[in-house]
mmCIF file of C-alpha atoms in Angstrom:
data_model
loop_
_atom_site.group_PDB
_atom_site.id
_atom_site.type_symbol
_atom_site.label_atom_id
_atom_site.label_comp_id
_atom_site.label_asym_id
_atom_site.label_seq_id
_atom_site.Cartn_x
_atom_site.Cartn_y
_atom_site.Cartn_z
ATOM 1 C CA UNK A 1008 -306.092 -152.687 91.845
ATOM 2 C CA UNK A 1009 -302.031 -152.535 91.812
ATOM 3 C CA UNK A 1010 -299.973 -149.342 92.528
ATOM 4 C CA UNK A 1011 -299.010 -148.894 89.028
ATOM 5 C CA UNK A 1012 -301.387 -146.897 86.481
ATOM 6 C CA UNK A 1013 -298.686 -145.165 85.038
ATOM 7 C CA UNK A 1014 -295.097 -146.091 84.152
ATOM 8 C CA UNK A 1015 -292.583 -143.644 82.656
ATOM 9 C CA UNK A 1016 -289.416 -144.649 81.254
ATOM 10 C CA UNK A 1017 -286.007 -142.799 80.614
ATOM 11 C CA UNK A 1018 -283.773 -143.962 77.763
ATOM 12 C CA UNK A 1019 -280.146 -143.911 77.357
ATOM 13 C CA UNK A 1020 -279.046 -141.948 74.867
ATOM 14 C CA UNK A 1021 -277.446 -144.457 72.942
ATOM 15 C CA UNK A 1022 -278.101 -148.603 74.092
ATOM 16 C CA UNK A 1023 -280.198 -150.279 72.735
ATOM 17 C CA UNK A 1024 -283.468 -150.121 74.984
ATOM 18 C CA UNK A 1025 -285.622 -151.665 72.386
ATOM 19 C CA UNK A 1026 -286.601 -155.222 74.273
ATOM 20 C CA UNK A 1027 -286.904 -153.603 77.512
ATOM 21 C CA UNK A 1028 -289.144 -151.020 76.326
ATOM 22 C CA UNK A 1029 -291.237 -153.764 74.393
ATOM 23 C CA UNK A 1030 -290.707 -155.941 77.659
ATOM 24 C CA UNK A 1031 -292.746 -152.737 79.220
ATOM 25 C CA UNK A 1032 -295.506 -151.712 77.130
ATOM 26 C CA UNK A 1033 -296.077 -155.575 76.932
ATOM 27 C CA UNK A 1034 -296.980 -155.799 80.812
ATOM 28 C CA UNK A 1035 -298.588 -152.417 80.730
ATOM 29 C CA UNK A 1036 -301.342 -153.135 78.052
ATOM 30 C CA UNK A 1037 -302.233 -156.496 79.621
ATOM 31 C CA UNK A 1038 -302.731 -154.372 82.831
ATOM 32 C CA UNK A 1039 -304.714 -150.843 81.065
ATOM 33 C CA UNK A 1040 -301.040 -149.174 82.795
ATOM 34 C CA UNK A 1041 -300.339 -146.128 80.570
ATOM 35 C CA UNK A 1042 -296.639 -145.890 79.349
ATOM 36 C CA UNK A 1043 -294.722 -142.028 79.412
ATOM 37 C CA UNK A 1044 -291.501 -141.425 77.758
ATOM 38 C CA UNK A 1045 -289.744 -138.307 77.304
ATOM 39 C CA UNK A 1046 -290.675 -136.827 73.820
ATOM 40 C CA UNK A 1047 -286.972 -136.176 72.517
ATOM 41 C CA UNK A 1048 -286.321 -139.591 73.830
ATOM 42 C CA UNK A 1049 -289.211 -141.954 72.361
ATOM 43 C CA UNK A 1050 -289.431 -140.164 69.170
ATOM 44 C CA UNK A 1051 -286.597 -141.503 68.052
ATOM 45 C CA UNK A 1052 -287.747 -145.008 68.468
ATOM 46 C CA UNK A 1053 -290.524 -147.053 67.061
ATOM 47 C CA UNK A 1054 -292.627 -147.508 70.205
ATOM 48 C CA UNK A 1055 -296.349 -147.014 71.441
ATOM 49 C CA UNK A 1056 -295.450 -144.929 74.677
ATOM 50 C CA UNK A 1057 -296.697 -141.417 75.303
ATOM 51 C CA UNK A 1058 -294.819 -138.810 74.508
ATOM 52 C CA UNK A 1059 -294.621 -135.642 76.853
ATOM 53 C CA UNK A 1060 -292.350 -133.625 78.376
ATOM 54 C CA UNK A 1061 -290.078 -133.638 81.939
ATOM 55 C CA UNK A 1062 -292.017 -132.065 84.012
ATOM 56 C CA UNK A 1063 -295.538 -134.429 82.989
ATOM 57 C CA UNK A 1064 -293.122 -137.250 83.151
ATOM 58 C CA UNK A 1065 -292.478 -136.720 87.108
ATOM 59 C CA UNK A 1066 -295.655 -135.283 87.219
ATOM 60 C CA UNK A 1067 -298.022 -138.361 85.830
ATOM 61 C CA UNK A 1068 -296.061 -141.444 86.939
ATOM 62 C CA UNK A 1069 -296.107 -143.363 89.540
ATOM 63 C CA UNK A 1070 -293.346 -145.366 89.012
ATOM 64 C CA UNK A 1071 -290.239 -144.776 86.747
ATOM 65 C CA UNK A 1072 -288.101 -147.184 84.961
ATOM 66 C CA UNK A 1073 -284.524 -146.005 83.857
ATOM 67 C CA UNK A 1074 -283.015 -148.135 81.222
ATOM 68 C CA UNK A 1075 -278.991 -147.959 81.121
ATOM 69 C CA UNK A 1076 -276.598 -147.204 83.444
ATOM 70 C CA UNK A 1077 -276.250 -145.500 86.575
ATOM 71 C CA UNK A 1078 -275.791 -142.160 84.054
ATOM 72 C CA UNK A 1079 -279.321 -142.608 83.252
ATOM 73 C CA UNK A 1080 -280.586 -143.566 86.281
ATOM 74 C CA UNK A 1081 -278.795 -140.355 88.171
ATOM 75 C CA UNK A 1082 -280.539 -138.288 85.170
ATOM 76 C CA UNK A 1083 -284.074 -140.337 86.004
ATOM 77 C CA UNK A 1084 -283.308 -139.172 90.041
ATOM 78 C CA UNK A 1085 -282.623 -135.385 88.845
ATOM 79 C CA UNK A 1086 -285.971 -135.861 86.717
ATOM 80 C CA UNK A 1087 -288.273 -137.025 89.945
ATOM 81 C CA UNK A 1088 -285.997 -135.203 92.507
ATOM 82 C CA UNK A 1089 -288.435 -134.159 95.771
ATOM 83 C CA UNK A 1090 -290.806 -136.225 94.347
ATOM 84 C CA UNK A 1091 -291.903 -139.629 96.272
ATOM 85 C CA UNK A 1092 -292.426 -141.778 92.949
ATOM 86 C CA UNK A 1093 -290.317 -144.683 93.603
ATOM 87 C CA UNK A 1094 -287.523 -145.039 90.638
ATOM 88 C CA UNK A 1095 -286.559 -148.527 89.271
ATOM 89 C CA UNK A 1096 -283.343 -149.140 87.208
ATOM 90 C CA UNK A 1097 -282.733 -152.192 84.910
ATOM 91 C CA UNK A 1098 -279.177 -152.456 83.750
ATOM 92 C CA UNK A 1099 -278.393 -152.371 79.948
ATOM 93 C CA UNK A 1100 -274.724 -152.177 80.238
ATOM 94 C CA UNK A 1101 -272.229 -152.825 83.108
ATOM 95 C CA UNK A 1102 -273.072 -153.384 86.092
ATOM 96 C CA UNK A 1103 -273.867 -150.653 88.294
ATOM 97 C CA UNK A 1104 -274.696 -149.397 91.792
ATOM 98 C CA UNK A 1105 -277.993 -147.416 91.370
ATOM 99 C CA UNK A 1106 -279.420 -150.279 88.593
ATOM 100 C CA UNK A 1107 -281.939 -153.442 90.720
ATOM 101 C CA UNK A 1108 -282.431 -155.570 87.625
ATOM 102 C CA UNK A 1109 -281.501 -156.844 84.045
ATOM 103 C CA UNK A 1110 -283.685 -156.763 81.481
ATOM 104 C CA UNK A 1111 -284.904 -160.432 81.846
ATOM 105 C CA UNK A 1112 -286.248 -160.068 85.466
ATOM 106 C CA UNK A 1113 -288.782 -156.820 84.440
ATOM 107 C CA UNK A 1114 -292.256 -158.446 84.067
ATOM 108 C CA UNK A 1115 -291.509 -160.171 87.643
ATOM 109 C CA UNK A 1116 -290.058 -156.717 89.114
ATOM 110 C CA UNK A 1117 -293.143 -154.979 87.484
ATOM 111 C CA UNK A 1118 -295.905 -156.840 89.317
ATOM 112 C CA UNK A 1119 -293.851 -157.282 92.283
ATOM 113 C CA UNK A 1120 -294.212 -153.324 92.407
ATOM 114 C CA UNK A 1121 -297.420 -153.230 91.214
ATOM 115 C CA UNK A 1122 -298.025 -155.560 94.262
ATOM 116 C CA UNK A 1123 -296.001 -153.441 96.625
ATOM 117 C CA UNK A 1124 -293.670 -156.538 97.370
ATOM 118 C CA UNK A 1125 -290.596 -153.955 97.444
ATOM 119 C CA UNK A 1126 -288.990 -151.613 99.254
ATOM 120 C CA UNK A 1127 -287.850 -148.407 99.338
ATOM 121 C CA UNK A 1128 -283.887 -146.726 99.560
ATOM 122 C CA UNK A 1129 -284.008 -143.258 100.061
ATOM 123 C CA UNK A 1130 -281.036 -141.156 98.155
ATOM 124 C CA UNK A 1131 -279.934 -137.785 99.486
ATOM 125 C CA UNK A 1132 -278.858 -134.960 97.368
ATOM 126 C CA UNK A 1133 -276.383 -132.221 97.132
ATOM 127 C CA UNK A 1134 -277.549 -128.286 95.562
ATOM 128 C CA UNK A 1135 -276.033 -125.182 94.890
ATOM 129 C CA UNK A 1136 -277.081 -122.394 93.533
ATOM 130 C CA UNK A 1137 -274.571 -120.850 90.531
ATOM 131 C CA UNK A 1138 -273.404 -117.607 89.676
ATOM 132 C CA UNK A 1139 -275.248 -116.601 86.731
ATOM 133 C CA UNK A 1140 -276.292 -120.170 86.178
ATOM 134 C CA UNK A 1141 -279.588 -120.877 89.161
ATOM 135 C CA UNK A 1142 -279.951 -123.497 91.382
ATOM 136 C CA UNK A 1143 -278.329 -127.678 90.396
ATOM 137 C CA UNK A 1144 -279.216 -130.797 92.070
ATOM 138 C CA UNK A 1145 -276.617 -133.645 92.056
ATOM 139 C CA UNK A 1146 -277.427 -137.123 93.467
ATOM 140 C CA UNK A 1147 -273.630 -138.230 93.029
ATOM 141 C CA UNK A 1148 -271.475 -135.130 93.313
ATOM 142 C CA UNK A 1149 -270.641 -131.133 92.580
ATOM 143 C CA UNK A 1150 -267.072 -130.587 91.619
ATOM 144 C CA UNK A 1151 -264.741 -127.482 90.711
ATOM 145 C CA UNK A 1152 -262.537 -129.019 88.530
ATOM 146 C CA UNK A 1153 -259.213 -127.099 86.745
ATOM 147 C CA UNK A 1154 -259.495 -126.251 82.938
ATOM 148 C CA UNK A 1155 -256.300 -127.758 81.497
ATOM 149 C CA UNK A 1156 -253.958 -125.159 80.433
ATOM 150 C CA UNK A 1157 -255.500 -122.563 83.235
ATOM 151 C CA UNK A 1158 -254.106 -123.409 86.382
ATOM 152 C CA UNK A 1159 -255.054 -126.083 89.593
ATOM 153 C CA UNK A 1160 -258.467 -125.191 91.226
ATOM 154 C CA UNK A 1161 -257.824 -123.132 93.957
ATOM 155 C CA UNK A 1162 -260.522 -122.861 96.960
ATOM 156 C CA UNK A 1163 -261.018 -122.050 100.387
ATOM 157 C CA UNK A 1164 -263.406 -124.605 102.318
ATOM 158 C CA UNK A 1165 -265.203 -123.260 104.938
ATOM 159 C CA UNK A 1166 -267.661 -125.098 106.679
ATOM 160 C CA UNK A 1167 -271.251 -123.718 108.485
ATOM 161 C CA UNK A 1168 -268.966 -119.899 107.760
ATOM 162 C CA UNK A 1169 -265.919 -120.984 109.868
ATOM 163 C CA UNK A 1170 -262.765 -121.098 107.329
ATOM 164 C CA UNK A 1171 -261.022 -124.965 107.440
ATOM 165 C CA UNK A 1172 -258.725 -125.553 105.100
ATOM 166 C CA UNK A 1173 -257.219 -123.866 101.810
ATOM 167 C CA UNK A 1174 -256.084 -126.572 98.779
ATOM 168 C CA UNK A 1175 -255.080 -126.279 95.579
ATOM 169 C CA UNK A 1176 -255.536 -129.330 93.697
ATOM 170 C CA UNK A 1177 -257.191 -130.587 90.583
ATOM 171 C CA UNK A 1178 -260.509 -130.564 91.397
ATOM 172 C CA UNK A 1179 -262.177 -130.665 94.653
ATOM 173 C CA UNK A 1180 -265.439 -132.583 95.060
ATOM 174 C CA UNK A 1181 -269.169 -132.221 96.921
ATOM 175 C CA UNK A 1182 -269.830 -136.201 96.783
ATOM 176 C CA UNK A 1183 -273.303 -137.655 98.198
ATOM 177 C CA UNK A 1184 -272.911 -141.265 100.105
ATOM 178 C CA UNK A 1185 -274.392 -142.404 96.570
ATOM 179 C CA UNK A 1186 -271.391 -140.536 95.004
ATOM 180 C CA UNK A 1187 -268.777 -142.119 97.503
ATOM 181 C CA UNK A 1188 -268.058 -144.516 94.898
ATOM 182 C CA UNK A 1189 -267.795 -142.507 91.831
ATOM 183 C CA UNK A 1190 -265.569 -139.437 91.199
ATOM 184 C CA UNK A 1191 -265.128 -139.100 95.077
ATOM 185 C CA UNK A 1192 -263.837 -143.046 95.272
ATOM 186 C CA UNK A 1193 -261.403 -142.202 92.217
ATOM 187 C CA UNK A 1194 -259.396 -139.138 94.623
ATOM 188 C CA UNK A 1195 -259.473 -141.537 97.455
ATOM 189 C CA UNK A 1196 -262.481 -140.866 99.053
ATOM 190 C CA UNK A 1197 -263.840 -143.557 101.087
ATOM 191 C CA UNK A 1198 -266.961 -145.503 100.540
ATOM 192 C CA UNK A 1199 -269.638 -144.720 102.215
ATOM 193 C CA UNK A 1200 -272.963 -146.576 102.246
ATOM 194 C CA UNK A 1201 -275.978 -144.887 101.244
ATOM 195 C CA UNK A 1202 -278.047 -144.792 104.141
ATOM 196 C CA UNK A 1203 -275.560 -142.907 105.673
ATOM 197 C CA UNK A 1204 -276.932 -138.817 106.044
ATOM 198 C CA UNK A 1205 -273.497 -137.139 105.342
ATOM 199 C CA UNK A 1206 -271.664 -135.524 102.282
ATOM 200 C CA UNK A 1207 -267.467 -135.814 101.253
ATOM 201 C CA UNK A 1208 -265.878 -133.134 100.380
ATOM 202 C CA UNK A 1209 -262.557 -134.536 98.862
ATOM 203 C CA UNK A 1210 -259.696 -132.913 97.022
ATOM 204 C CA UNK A 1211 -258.434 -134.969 93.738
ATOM 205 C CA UNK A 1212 -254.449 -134.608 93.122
ATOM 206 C CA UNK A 1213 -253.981 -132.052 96.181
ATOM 207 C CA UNK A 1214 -250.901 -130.292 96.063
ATOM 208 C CA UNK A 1215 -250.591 -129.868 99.471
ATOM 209 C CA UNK A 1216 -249.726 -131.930 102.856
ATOM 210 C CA UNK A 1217 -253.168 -131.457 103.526
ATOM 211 C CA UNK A 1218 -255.151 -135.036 100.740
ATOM 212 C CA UNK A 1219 -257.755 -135.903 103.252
ATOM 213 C CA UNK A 1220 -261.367 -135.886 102.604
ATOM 214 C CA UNK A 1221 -263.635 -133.994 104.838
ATOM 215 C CA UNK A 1222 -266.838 -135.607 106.177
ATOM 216 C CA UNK A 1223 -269.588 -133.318 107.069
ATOM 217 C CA UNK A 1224 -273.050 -133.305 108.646
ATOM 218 C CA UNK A 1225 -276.541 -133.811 105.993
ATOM 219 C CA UNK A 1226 -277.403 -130.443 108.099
ATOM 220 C CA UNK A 1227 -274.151 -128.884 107.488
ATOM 221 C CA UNK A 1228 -273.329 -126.130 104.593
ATOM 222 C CA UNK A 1229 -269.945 -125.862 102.871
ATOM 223 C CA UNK A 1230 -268.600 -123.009 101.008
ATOM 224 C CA UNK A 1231 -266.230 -123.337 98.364
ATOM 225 C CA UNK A 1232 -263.955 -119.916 97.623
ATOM 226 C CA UNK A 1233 -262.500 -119.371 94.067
ATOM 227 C CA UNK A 1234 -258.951 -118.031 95.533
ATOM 228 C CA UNK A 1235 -257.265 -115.430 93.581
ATOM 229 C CA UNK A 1236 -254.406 -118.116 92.147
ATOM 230 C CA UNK A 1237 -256.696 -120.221 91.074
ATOM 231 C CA UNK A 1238 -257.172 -120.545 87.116
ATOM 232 C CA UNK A 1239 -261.333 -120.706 86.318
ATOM 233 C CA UNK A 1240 -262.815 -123.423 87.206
ATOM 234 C CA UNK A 1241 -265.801 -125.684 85.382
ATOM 235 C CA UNK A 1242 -268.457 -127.142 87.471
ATOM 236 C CA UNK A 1243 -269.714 -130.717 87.242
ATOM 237 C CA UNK A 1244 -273.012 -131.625 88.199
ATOM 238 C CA UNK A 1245 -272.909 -135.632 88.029
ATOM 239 C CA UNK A 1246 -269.969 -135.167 85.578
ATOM 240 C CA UNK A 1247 -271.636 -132.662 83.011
ATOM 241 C CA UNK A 1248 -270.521 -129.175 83.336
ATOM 242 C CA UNK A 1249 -272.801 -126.574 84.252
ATOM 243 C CA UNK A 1250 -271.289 -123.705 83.749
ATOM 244 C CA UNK A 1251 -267.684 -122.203 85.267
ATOM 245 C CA UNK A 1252 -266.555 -120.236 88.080
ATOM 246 C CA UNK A 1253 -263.858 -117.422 88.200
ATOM 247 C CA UNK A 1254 -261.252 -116.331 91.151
ATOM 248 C CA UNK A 1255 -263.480 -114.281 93.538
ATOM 249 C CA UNK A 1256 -266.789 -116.271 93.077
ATOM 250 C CA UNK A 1257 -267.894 -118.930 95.253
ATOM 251 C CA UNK A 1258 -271.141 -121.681 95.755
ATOM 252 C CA UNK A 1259 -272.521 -123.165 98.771
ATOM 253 C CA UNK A 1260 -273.208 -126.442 98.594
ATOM 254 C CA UNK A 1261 -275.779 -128.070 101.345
ATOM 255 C CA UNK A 1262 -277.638 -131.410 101.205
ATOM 256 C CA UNK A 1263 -281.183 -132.498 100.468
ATOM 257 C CA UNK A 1264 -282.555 -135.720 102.813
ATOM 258 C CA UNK A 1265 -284.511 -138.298 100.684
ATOM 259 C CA UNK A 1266 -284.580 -136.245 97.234
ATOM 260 C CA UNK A 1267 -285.187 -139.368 95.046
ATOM 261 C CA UNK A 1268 -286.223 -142.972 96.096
ATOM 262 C CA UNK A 1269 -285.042 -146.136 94.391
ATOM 263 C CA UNK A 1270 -286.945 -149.209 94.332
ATOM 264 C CA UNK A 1271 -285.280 -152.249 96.000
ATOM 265 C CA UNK A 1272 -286.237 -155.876 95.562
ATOM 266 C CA UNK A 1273 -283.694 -157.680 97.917
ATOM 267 C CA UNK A 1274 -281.770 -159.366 95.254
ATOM 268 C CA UNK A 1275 -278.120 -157.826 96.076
ATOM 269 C CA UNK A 1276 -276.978 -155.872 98.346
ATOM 270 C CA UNK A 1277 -274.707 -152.326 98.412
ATOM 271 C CA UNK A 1278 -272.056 -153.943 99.129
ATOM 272 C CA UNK A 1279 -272.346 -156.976 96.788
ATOM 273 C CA UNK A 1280 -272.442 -154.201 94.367
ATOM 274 C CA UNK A 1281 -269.368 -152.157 95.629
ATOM 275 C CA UNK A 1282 -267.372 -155.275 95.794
ATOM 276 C CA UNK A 1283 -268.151 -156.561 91.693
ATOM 277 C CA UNK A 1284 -268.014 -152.927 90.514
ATOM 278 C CA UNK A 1285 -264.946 -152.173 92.339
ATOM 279 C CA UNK A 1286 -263.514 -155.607 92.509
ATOM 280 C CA UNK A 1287 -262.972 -155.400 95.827
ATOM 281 C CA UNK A 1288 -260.624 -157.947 96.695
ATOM 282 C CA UNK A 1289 -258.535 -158.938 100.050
ATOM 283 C CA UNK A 1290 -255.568 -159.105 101.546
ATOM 284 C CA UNK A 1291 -252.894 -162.089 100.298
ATOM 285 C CA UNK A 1292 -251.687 -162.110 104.081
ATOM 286 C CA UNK A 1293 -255.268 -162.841 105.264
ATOM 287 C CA UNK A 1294 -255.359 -166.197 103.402
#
């Protein structure tokens, strides 16, 4: 008998997922694998999968398909986060980092996994707990980020509860190594592979002498201050907000080893990725 008996699947919101999705439930029912999919999410397509909700979803699978983009493959992590259920994406869009396969290479992917030909890339996290809001998970990044018209985000770092450096900028970021090349990357973080057990925090648009971005510990905690000049602040958790944060509050942000695990067949490479994604290119004086 394979690993698979059950297969759940998250949907973009908006591509068309239709072929995949048949692509799945094909290989399933010539295998008696039972097929999940979110009920908000499958009842708005014509599809035999199983509706049921998020937490039966992480709950019943044992493997997890995210068709889209990295967007819906962060959202398939958050899903399955602390869980071990290994988390496959197939690309529907442009190309991403967290995304394996296309759409054409699933039935082979499928009983390669169902064979336990893969492997496994384990994906840290970053959490806070919110004012008023509860605890968020973020598998790319946590960022205060100014509310146009209401002053730069003003915040205190201090790291472990020793005070390091005070910036007022446009946003300042909590990235992952996953995140290194996503909001972080865009303020001039650096890119950072993702085996690597260490968070960013990085300023975007710092008004100060001070730009660089801070590397810190997986065991470390960082505190982020609301200073009184600051205007109020939103708070992104993989870029949608989560709720806001006023002068005088403040969240501690702190890492999570191996919250989600993503299925890897061998067929590129991080860095393959990083370089077609980012189009990486070289120096003219190295030619």
């Amino acid at each position: 008998m394979g690993m698979v008996s059950t297969v759940g699947i998250v949907l973009h919101p908006r591509r068309d997922s239709k072929e995949a999705i048949e692509t799945i439930i094909d290989w399933a029912r010539a295998r008696q694998v039972t097929v999940l999919g979110l009920r908000e999410e499958v009842d708005r397509i014509d599809c035999s999968a199983v509706a049921v909700d998020a937490a039966s979803l992480a709950g019943r699978s044992n493997l997890l398909v995210s068709l889209g983009g990295d967007g819906t493959m962060l959202r398939a992590m958050r899903l399955n986060a602390g869980r071990s259920t290994p988390v496959l994406g197939v690309n529907l869009g442009k190309l991403g980092f967290l995304a394996e396969i296309d759409v054409q290479e699933l039935p082979p992917a499928l009983s390669a996994i169902d064979n336990r030909q893969y492997t496994i890339e384990p994906r840290m996290a970053v959490q806070a707990m919110l004012p008023g809001i509860g605890a968020v998970r973020a598998f790319n990044d946590i960022a205060l980020v100014r509310t146009p018209g209401d002053g730069l985000a003003a915040v205190s770092v201090s790291v472990e509860g020793n005070p390091f450096v005070r910036l007022a900028a446009d946003a300042v970021i909590v990235a992952t190594s996953t995140g290194s090349t996503a909001y972080s990357f865009s303020a001039g973080g650096p890119i950072v592979s993702p085996t690597v057990e260490g968070f960013l925090v990085v300023p975007a648009a710092a008004h100060s002498t001070f730009n660089r971005a801070l590397v810190l510990s997986i065991d470390e905690e960082v505190t982020l201050d609301v200073l009184p000049s600051s205007g109020r602040l939103a708070v992104e958790v993989d870029g949608q907000i989560a709720g806001h944060l006023n002068p005088g509050q403040s969240v501690t942000v702190s890492a999570q080893r191996s919250a989600a695990h993503v299925v890897r067949l061998g067929t590129t490479t991080f860095y393959e990725r990083a370089r077609r994604k980012l189009r990486v290119s070289g120096s003219a004086e190295a030619d």
